[in-house]
Coordinates of C-alpha atoms and ligand atoms in Angstrom, one line a residue:
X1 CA 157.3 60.0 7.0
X2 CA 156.0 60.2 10.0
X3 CA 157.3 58.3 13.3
X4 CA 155.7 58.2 16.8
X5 CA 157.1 56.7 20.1
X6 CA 154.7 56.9 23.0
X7 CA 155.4 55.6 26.4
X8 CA 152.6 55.0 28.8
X9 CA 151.3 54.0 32.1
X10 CA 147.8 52.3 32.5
X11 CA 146.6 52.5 35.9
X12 CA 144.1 49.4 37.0
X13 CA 141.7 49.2 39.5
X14 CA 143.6 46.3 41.3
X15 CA 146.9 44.0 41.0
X16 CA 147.5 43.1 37.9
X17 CA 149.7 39.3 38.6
X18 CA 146.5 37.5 38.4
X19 CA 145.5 38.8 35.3
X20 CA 149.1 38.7 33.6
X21 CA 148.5 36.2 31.2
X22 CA 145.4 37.6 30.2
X23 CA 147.2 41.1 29.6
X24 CA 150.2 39.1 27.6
X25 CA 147.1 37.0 25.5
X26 CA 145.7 40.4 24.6
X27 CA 148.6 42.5 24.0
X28 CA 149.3 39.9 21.6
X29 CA 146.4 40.0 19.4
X30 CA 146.1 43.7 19.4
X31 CA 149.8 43.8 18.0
X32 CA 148.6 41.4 15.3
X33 CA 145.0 43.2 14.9
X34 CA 143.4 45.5 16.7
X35 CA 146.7 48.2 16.0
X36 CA 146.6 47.1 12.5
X37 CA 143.0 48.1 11.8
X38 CA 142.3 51.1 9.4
X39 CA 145.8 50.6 7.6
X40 CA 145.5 50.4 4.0
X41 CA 145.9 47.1 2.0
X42 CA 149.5 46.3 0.4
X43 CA 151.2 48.6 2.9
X44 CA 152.8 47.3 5.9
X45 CA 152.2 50.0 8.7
X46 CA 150.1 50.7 12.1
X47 CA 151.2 50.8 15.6
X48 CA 153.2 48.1 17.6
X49 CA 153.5 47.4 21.4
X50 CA 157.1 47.2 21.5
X51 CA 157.9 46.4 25.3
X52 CA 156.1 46.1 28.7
X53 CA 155.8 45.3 32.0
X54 CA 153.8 45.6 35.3
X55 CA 154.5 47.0 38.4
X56 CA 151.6 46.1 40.6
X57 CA 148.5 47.9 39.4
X58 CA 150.3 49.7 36.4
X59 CA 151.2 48.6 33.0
X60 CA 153.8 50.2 31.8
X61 CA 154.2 50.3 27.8
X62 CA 155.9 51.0 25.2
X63 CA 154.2 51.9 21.6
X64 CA 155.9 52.8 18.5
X65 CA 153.7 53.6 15.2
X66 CA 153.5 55.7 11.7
X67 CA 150.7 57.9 10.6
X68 CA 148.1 55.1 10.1
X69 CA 147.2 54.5 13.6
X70 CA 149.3 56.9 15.5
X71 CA 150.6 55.7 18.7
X72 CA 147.8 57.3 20.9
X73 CA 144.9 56.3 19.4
X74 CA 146.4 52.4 19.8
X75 CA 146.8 53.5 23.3
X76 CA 143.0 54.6 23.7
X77 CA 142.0 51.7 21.4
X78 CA 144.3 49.5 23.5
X79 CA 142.7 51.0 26.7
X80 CA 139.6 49.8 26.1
X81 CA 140.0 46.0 24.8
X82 CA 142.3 45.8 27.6
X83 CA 139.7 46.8 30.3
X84 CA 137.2 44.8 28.5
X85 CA 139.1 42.1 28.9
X86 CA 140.3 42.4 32.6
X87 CA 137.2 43.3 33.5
X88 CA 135.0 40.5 32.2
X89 CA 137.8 37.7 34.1
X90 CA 139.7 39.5 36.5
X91 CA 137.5 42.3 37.7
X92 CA 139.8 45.5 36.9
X93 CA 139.7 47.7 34.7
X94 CA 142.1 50.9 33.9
X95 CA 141.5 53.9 36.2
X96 CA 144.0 56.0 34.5
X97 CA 146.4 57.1 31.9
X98 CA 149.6 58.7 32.2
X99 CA 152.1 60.0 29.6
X100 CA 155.7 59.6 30.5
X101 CA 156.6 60.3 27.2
X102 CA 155.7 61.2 23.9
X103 CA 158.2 61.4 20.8
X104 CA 157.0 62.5 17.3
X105 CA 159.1 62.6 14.3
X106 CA 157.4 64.0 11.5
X107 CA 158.9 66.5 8.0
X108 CA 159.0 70.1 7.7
X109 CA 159.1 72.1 4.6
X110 CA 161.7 74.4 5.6
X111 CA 163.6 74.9 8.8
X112 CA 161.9 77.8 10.7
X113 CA 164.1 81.0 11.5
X114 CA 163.6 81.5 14.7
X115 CA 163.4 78.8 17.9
X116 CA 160.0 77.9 18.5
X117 CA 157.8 77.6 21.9
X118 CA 154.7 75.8 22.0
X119 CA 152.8 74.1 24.9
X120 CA 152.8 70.8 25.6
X121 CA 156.2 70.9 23.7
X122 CA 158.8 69.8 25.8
X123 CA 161.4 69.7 23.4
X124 CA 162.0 70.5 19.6
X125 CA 164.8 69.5 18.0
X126 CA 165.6 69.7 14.4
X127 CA 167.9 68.0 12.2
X128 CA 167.2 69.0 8.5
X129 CA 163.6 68.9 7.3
X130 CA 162.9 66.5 10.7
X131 CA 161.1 67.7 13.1
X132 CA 161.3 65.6 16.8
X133 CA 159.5 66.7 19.4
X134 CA 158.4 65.3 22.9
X135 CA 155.0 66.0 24.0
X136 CA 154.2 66.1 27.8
X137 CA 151.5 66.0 30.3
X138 CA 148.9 65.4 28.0
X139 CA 145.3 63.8 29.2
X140 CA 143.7 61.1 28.0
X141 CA 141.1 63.7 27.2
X142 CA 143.8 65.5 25.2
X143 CA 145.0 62.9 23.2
X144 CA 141.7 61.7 22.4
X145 CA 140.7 65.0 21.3
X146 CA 143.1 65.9 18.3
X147 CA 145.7 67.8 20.6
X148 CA 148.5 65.8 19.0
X149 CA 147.5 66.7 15.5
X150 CA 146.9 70.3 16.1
X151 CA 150.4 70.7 17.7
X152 CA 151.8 69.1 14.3
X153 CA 149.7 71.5 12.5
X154 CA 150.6 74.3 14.5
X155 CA 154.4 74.0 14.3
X156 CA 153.8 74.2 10.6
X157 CA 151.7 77.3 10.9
X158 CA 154.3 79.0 13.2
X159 CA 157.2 78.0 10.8
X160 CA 155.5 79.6 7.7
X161 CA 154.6 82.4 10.2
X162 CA 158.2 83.1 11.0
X163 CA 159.1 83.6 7.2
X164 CA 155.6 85.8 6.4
X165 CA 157.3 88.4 9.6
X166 CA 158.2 91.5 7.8
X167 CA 157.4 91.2 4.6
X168 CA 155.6 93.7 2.7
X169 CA 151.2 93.1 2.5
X170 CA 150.1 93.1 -0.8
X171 CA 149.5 96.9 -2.2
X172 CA 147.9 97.9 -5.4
X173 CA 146.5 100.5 -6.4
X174 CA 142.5 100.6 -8.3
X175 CA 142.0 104.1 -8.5
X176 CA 142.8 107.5 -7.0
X177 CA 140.6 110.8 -7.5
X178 CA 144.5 112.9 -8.1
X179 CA 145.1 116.1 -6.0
X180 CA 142.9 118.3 -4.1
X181 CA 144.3 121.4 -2.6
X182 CA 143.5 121.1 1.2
X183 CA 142.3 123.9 3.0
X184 CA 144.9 123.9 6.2
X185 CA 148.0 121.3 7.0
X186 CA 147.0 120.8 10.7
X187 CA 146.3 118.3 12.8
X188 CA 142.1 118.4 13.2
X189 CA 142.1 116.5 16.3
X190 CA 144.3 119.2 18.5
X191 CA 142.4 122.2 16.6
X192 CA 139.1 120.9 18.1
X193 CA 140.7 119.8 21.6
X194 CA 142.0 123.5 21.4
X195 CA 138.6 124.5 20.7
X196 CA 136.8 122.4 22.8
X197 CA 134.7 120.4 20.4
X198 CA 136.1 117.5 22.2
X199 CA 137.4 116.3 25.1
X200 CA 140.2 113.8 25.8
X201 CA 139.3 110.9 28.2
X202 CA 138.1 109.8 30.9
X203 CA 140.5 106.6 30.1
X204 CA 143.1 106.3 27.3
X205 CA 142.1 106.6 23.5
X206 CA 138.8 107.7 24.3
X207 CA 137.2 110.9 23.4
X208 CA 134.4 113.4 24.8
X209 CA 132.6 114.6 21.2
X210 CA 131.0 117.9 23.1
X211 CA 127.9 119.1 20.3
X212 CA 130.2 120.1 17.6
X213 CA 132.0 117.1 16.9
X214 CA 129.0 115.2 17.8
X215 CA 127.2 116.7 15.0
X216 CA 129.9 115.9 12.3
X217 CA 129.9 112.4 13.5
X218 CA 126.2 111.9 13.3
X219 CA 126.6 114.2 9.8
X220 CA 129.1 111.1 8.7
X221 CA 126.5 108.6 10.0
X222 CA 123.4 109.9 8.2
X223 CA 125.6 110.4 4.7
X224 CA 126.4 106.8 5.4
X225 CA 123.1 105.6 5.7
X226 CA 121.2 107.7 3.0
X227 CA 123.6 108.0 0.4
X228 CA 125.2 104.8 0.4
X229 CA 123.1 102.1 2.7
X230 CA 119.3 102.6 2.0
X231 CA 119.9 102.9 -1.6
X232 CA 121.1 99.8 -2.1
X233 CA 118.8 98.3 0.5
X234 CA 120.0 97.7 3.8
X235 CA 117.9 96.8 6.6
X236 CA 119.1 97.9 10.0
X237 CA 119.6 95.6 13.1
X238 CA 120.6 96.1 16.2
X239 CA 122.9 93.8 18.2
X240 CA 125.0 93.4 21.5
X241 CA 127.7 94.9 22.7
X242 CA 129.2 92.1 24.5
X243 CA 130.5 89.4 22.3
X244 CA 131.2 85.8 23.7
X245 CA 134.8 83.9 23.3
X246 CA 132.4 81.3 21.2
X247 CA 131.7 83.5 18.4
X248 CA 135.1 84.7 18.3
X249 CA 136.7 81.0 18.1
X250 CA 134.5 81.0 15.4
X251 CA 135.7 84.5 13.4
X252 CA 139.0 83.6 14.4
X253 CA 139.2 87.0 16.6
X254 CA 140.1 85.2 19.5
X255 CA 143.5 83.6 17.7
X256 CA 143.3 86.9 16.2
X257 CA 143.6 89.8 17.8
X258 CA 143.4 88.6 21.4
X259 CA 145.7 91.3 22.3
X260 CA 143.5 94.1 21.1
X261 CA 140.1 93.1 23.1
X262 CA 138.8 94.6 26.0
X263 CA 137.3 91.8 28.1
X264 CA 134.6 92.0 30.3
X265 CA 133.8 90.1 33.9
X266 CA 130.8 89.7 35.2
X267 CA 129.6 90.0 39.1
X268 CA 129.9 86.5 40.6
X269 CA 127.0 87.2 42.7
X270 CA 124.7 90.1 43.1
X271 CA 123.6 89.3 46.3
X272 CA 124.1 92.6 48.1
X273 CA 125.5 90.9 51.1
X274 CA 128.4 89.6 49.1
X275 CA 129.3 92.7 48.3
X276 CA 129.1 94.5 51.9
X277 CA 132.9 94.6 52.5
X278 CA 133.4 95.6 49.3
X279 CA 131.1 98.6 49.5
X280 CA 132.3 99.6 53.1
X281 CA 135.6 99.7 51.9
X282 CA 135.0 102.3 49.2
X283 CA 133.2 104.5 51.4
X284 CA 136.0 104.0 54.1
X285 CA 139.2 104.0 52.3
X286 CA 137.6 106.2 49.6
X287 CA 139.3 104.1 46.8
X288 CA 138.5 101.2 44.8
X289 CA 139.9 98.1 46.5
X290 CA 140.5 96.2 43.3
X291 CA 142.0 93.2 44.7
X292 CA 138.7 92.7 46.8
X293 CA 137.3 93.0 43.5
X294 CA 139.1 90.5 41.4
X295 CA 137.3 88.0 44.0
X296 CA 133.7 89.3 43.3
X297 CA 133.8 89.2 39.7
X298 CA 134.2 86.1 37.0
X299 CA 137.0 85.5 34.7
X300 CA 136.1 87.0 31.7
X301 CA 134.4 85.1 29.0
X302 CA 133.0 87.6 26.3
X303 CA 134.7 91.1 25.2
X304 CA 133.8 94.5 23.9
X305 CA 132.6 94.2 20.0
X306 CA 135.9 94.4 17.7
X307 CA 133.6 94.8 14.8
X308 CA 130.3 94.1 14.7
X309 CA 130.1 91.6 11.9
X310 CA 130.9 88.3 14.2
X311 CA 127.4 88.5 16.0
X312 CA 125.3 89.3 12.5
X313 CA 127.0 86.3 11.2
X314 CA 126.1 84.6 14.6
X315 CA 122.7 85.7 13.8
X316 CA 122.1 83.6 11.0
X317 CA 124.1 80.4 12.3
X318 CA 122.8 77.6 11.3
X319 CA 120.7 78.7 8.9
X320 CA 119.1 78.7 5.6
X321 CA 118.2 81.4 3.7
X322 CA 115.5 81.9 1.1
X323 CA 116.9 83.0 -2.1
X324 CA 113.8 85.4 -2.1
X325 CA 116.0 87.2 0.6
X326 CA 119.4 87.2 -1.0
X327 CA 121.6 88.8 -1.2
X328 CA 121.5 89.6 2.5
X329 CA 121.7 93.1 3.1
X330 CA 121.7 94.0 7.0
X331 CA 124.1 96.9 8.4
X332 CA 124.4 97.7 12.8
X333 CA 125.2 101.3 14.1
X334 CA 124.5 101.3 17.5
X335 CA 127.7 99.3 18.5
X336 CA 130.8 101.0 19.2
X337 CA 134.2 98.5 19.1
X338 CA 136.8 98.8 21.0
X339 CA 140.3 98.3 20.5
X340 CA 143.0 98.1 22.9
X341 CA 145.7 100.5 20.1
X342 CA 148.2 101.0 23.3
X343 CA 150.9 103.3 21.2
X344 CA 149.5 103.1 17.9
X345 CA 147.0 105.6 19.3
X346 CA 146.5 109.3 17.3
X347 CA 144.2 111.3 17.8
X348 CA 140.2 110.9 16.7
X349 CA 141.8 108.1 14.1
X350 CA 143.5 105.4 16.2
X351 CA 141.2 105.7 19.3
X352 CA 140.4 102.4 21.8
X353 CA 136.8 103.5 21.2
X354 CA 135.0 104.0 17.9
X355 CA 131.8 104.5 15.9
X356 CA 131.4 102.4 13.0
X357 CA 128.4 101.5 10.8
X358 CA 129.3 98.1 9.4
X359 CA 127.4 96.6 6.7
X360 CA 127.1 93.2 5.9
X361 CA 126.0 90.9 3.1
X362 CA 125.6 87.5 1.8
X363 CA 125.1 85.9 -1.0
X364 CA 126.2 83.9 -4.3
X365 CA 129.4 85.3 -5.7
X366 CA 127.8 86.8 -8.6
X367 CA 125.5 89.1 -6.2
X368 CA 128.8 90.0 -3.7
X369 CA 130.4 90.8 -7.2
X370 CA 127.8 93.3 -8.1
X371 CA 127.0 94.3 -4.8
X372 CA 130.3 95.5 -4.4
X373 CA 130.5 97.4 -7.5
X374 CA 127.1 98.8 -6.6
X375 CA 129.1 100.1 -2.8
X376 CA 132.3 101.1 -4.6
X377 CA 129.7 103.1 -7.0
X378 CA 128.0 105.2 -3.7
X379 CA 131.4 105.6 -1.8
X380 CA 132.9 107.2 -5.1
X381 CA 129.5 109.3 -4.9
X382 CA 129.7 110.2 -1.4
X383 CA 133.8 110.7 -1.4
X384 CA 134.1 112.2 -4.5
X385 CA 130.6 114.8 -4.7
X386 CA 129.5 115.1 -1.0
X387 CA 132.9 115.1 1.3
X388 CA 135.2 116.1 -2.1
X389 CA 138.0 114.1 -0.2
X390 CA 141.8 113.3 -1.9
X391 CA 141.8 109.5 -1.6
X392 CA 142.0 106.1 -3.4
X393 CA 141.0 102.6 -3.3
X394 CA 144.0 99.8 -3.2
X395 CA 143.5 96.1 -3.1
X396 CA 145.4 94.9 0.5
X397 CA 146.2 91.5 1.5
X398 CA 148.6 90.9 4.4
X399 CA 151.5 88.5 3.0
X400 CA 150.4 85.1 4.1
X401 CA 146.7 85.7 2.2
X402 CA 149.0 86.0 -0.9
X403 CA 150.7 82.5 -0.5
X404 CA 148.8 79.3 -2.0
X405 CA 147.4 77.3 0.6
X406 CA 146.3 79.6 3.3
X407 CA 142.7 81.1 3.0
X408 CA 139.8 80.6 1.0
X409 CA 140.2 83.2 -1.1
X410 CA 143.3 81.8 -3.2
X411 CA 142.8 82.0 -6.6
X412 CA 139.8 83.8 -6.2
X413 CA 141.1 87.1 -7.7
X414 CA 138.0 89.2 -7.3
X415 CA 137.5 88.9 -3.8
X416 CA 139.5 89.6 -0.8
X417 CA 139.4 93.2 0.5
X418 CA 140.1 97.0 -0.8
X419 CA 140.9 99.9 1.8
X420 CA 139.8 103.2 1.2
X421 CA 142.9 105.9 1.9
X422 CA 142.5 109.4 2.5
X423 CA 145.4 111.9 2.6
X424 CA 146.0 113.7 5.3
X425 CA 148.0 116.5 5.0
X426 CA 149.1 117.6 8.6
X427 CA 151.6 114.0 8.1
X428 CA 153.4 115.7 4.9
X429 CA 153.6 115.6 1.5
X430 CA 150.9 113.1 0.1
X431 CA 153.8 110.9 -2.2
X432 CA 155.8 110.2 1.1
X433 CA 153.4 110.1 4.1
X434 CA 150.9 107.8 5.2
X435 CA 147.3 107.8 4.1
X436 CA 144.6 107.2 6.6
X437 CA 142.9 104.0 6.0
X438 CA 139.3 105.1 6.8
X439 CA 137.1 102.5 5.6
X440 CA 137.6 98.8 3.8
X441 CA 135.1 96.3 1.9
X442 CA 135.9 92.7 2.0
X443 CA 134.4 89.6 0.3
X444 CA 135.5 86.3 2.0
X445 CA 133.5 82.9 2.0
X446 CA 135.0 81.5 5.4
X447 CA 131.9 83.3 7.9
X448 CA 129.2 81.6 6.1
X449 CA 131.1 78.6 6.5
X450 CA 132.4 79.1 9.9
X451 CA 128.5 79.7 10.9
X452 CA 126.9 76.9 8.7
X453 CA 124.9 79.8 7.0
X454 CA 123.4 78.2 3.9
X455 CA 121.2 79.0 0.8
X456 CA 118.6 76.5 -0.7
X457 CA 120.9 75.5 -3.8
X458 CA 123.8 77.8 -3.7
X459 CA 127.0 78.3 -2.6
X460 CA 127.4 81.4 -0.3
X461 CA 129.9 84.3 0.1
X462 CA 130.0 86.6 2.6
X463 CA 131.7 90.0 3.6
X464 CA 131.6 93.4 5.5
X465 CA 132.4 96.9 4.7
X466 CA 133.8 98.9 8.2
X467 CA 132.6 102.4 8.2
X468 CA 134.9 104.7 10.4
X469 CA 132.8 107.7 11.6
X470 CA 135.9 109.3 13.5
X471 CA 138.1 108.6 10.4
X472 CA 135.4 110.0 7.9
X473 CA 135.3 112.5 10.1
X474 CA 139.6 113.0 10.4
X475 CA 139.8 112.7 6.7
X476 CA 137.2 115.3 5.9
X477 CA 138.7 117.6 8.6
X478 CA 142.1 116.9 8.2
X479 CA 141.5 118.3 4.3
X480 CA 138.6 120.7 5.0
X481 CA 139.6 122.7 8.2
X482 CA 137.4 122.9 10.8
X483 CA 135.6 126.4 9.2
X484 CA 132.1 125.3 7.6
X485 CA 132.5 128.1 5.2
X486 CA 135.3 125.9 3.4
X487 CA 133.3 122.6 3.3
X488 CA 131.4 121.5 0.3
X489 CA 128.1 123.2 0.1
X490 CA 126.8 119.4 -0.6
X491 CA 127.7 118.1 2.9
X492 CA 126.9 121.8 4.5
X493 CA 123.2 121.1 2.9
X494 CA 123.3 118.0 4.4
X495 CA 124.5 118.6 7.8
X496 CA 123.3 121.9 8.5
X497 CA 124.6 124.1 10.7
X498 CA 127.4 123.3 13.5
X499 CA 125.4 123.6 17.0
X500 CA 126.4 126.5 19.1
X501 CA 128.6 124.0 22.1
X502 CA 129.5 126.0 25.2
X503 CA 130.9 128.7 26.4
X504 CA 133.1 127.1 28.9
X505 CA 135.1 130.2 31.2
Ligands
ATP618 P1 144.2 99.6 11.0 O1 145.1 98.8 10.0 O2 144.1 101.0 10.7 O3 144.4 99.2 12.4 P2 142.2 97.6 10.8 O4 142.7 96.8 9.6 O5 142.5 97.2 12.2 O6 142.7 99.1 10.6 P3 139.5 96.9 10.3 O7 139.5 95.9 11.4 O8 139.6 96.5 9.0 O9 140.7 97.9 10.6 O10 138.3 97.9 10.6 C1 137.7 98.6 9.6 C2 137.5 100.0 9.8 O11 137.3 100.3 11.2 C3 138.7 100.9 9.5 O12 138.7 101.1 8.1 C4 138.5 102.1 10.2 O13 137.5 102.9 9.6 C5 137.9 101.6 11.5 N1 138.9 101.5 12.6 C6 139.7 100.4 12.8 N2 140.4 100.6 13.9 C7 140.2 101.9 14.3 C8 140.7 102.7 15.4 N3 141.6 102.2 16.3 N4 140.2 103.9 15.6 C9 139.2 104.4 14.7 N5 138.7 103.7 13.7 C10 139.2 102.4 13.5
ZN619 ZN1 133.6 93.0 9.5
MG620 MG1 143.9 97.6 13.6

């Protein structure tokens, strides 16, 4: 059941005592049709102008309805007839709508835990499974647009939310390659600070790689791409760095993980004269007058990459492909994401910048299915013969994937996503500690939809694979030591030898 109460004030262009019986005449009819229309047959139902009067210019009104036409659509409906109508015989028409207040009763499922805050929410009260709020300061705009329905929707979400907090993400274990003896217990990162392979800075979570760690990146990178990538025939492609909010409304980064972007402003002007005082001041004050800043550069409407699947997807929006190209095979490397970690940072493995190669592919469900058997195939290959890492595969799903009715995935036991875990021995023994996550694969089928990507017949899935080169690189290090004469001869052969780096006094 759901209620609405909605009181209003409709602004016209001029007095409104000429036109009264006109307004009465019309208010009339809509109450009998107009507000009626679009309610189904042998139910008794729509929305009702239950009281009004007029002040001058304004009409002041009073509408109550259920869910069939909900009180602000009669008001926009009523809007309209109503200016029709004044303006054909009295020469006014509404200028403007103001809420003075809206009051929605609709049911819950369960009570939610915790209070709730929401915009446009002015109050939220709760008695049982009813929910009443009152909604206000919404535009005509706004209420025109849905905003009513999404608040609804989004007291539900944020209820459900409340009871997914804390509770355990799906864990289960696919396979695991058993013990391997490391060669040390400590912590690579400070061994190669110590030695200067790398250097920390110049900002938080970001590292220097001087030519040693450089090399066992890039090492990472090309094991990546020969062994796992080309095999199985990925093309590469090369994308931007900068991501707009569009694409991200789209991926659902931007409801996300808005707290973990770095955003990016652009110069308002790059007219040099616009910047004089600006200029002057640094070379005067000899620092960086940031609040004269913040007036020279644009809100920011696009961020660092997160991951660099959002813009291939974008790629391909609103297309269709050939099935003589599918499955779609494509992976980018040239992209570094960022990640605003603030104290989850560690070392190489939780940094604010990293490397990734991150492949993506589409196609039917039957050629994701094999596909991914195909990548779990190489990775074993790579982790088990080339890197000869301690680490499994577990299928992960954060609590509210695992509930019916949220995601596309439900009921669709073979896809969702699987995280690689590597031990790592400088955090303890490997039964108690916490594995590194270094890589994932995920199948989903919301990108293609999101991005209207189609096939000629077929129904298209989608999914990513996020290859960590600093935790590749943390796993094999953390497990290996930093001494190439205890790595596998396999990734030695591969990698060659470490490059000199510098003598540094
Ligand atoms: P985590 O749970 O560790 O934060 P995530 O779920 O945020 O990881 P994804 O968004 O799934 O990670 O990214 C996929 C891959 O990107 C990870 O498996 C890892 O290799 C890499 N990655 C993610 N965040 C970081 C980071 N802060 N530093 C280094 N690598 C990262
Ligand atoms: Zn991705
Ligand atoms: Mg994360």
């Amino acid at each position: 059941m759901m209620y609405f109460e909605l009181k209003a004030i409709l602004s016209f262009s001029g007095d409104l005592r000429e036109g009264k019986e006109t307004l009465q005449q019309n208010i009339e009819d809509a109450n009998k049709d107009l507000l009626k229309r679009g309610v189904p047959k042998n139910v008794s139902g729509g929305a009702l102008i239950e009281d009004y009067t007029i002040e001058g210019s304004d009409l002041c009104i009073k509408i109550t309805s259920d869910r069939y036409v909900r009180a602000h659509d009669a008001l926009i409906r009523l809007k309209k007839s109503l200016s029709e109508a004044m303006g054909r015989k009295h020469r006014v028409g509404v200028r403007d709508i103001k809420i003075i207040d809206y009051m929605i009763r609709f049911e819950i499922d369960r009570p939610p835990v915790e209070k709730l805050k929401l915009p446009f929410v002015d109050e939220l009260e709760l008695d049982g499974k009813t929910c009443i709020i009152s909604v206000k300061n919404l535009t005509q705009d706004q209420l025109a647009n849905n905003y009513v329905d999404r608040i609804i929707q989004r007291i539900k979400e944020k209820i459900d939310a409340q009871y997914y907090e804390g509770k355990e993400e799906l864990w289960e274990l696919i396979w695991e390659s058993g013990d391997k003896k490391p060669v040390w217990t400590r912590d690579p990162t400070e061994e190669m600070e110590k030695r200067g392979w790398i250097k920390q800075g110049p900002t938080k979570g970001k590292w220097f790689y001087r030519p040693q760690a450089a090399k066992i990146l890039r090492c990472m990178e090309e094991i990546a791409v020969k062994e796992v990538l080309e095999p199985l025939g990925f093309q590469e492609v090369i994308e931007s760095t900068m991501v707009p909010f569009d694409v991200w409304q789209e991926t659902g980064h931007m409801e996300g993980v808005p707290n973990e972007v770095y955003y990016i402003c652009e110069p308002k002007s790059r007219d040099p004269e616009e910047w004089e005082e600006f200029v002057d001041l640094v070379n005067i004050s000899k620092e960086v007058p940031v609040d004269k800043l913040k007036e020279l550069v644009t809100a920011p409407r696009a961020g660092i990459c997160y991951a660099q699947c959002p813009l291939m997807y974008w790629s391909l929006r609103n297309t269709t492909i050939a099935d003589d190209s599918l499955p779609v095979l494509l992976y980018e490397r040239t992209v570094p994401s960022a990640r605003y970690e603030s104290g989850g940072r560690h070392g190489i493995e939780r940094v604010d910048e990293f490397h990734r190669i991150e492949p993506i592919y589409i196609g039917t469900k039957e050629q994701l299915l094999t596909l991914k058997e195909d990548l779990i195939e190489r990775y074993t290959h790579v982790f088990q013969n080339i890197l000869d890492l301690e680490w499994r595969m577990a299928k992960v799903a954060p609590f509210y994937m695992q509930q019916s009715g949220h995601g596309d995935e439900d009921g669709e036991e073979d896809l969702g996503t699987i995280d690689f875990e590597a031990y790592m021995p400088y955090r303890g023994d490997r039964n108690d500690s916490k594995w590194l996550e270094f890589q994932n694969l995920s199948i989903f089928k919301k990108y293609t939809k999101a991005f209207n990507i189609k096939a000629q017949s077929k129904d298209l899935y989608s999914g990513c694979s996020g290859i960590g080169l600093e935790r590749w690189s943390a796993a094999f290090l953390a497990q290996k030591g930093l001494d190439p004469n205890n790595w596998p001869s396999k990734f030695n052969k591969i990698c060659g030898n470490l490059p000199k780096g510098l003598n540094l006094l």
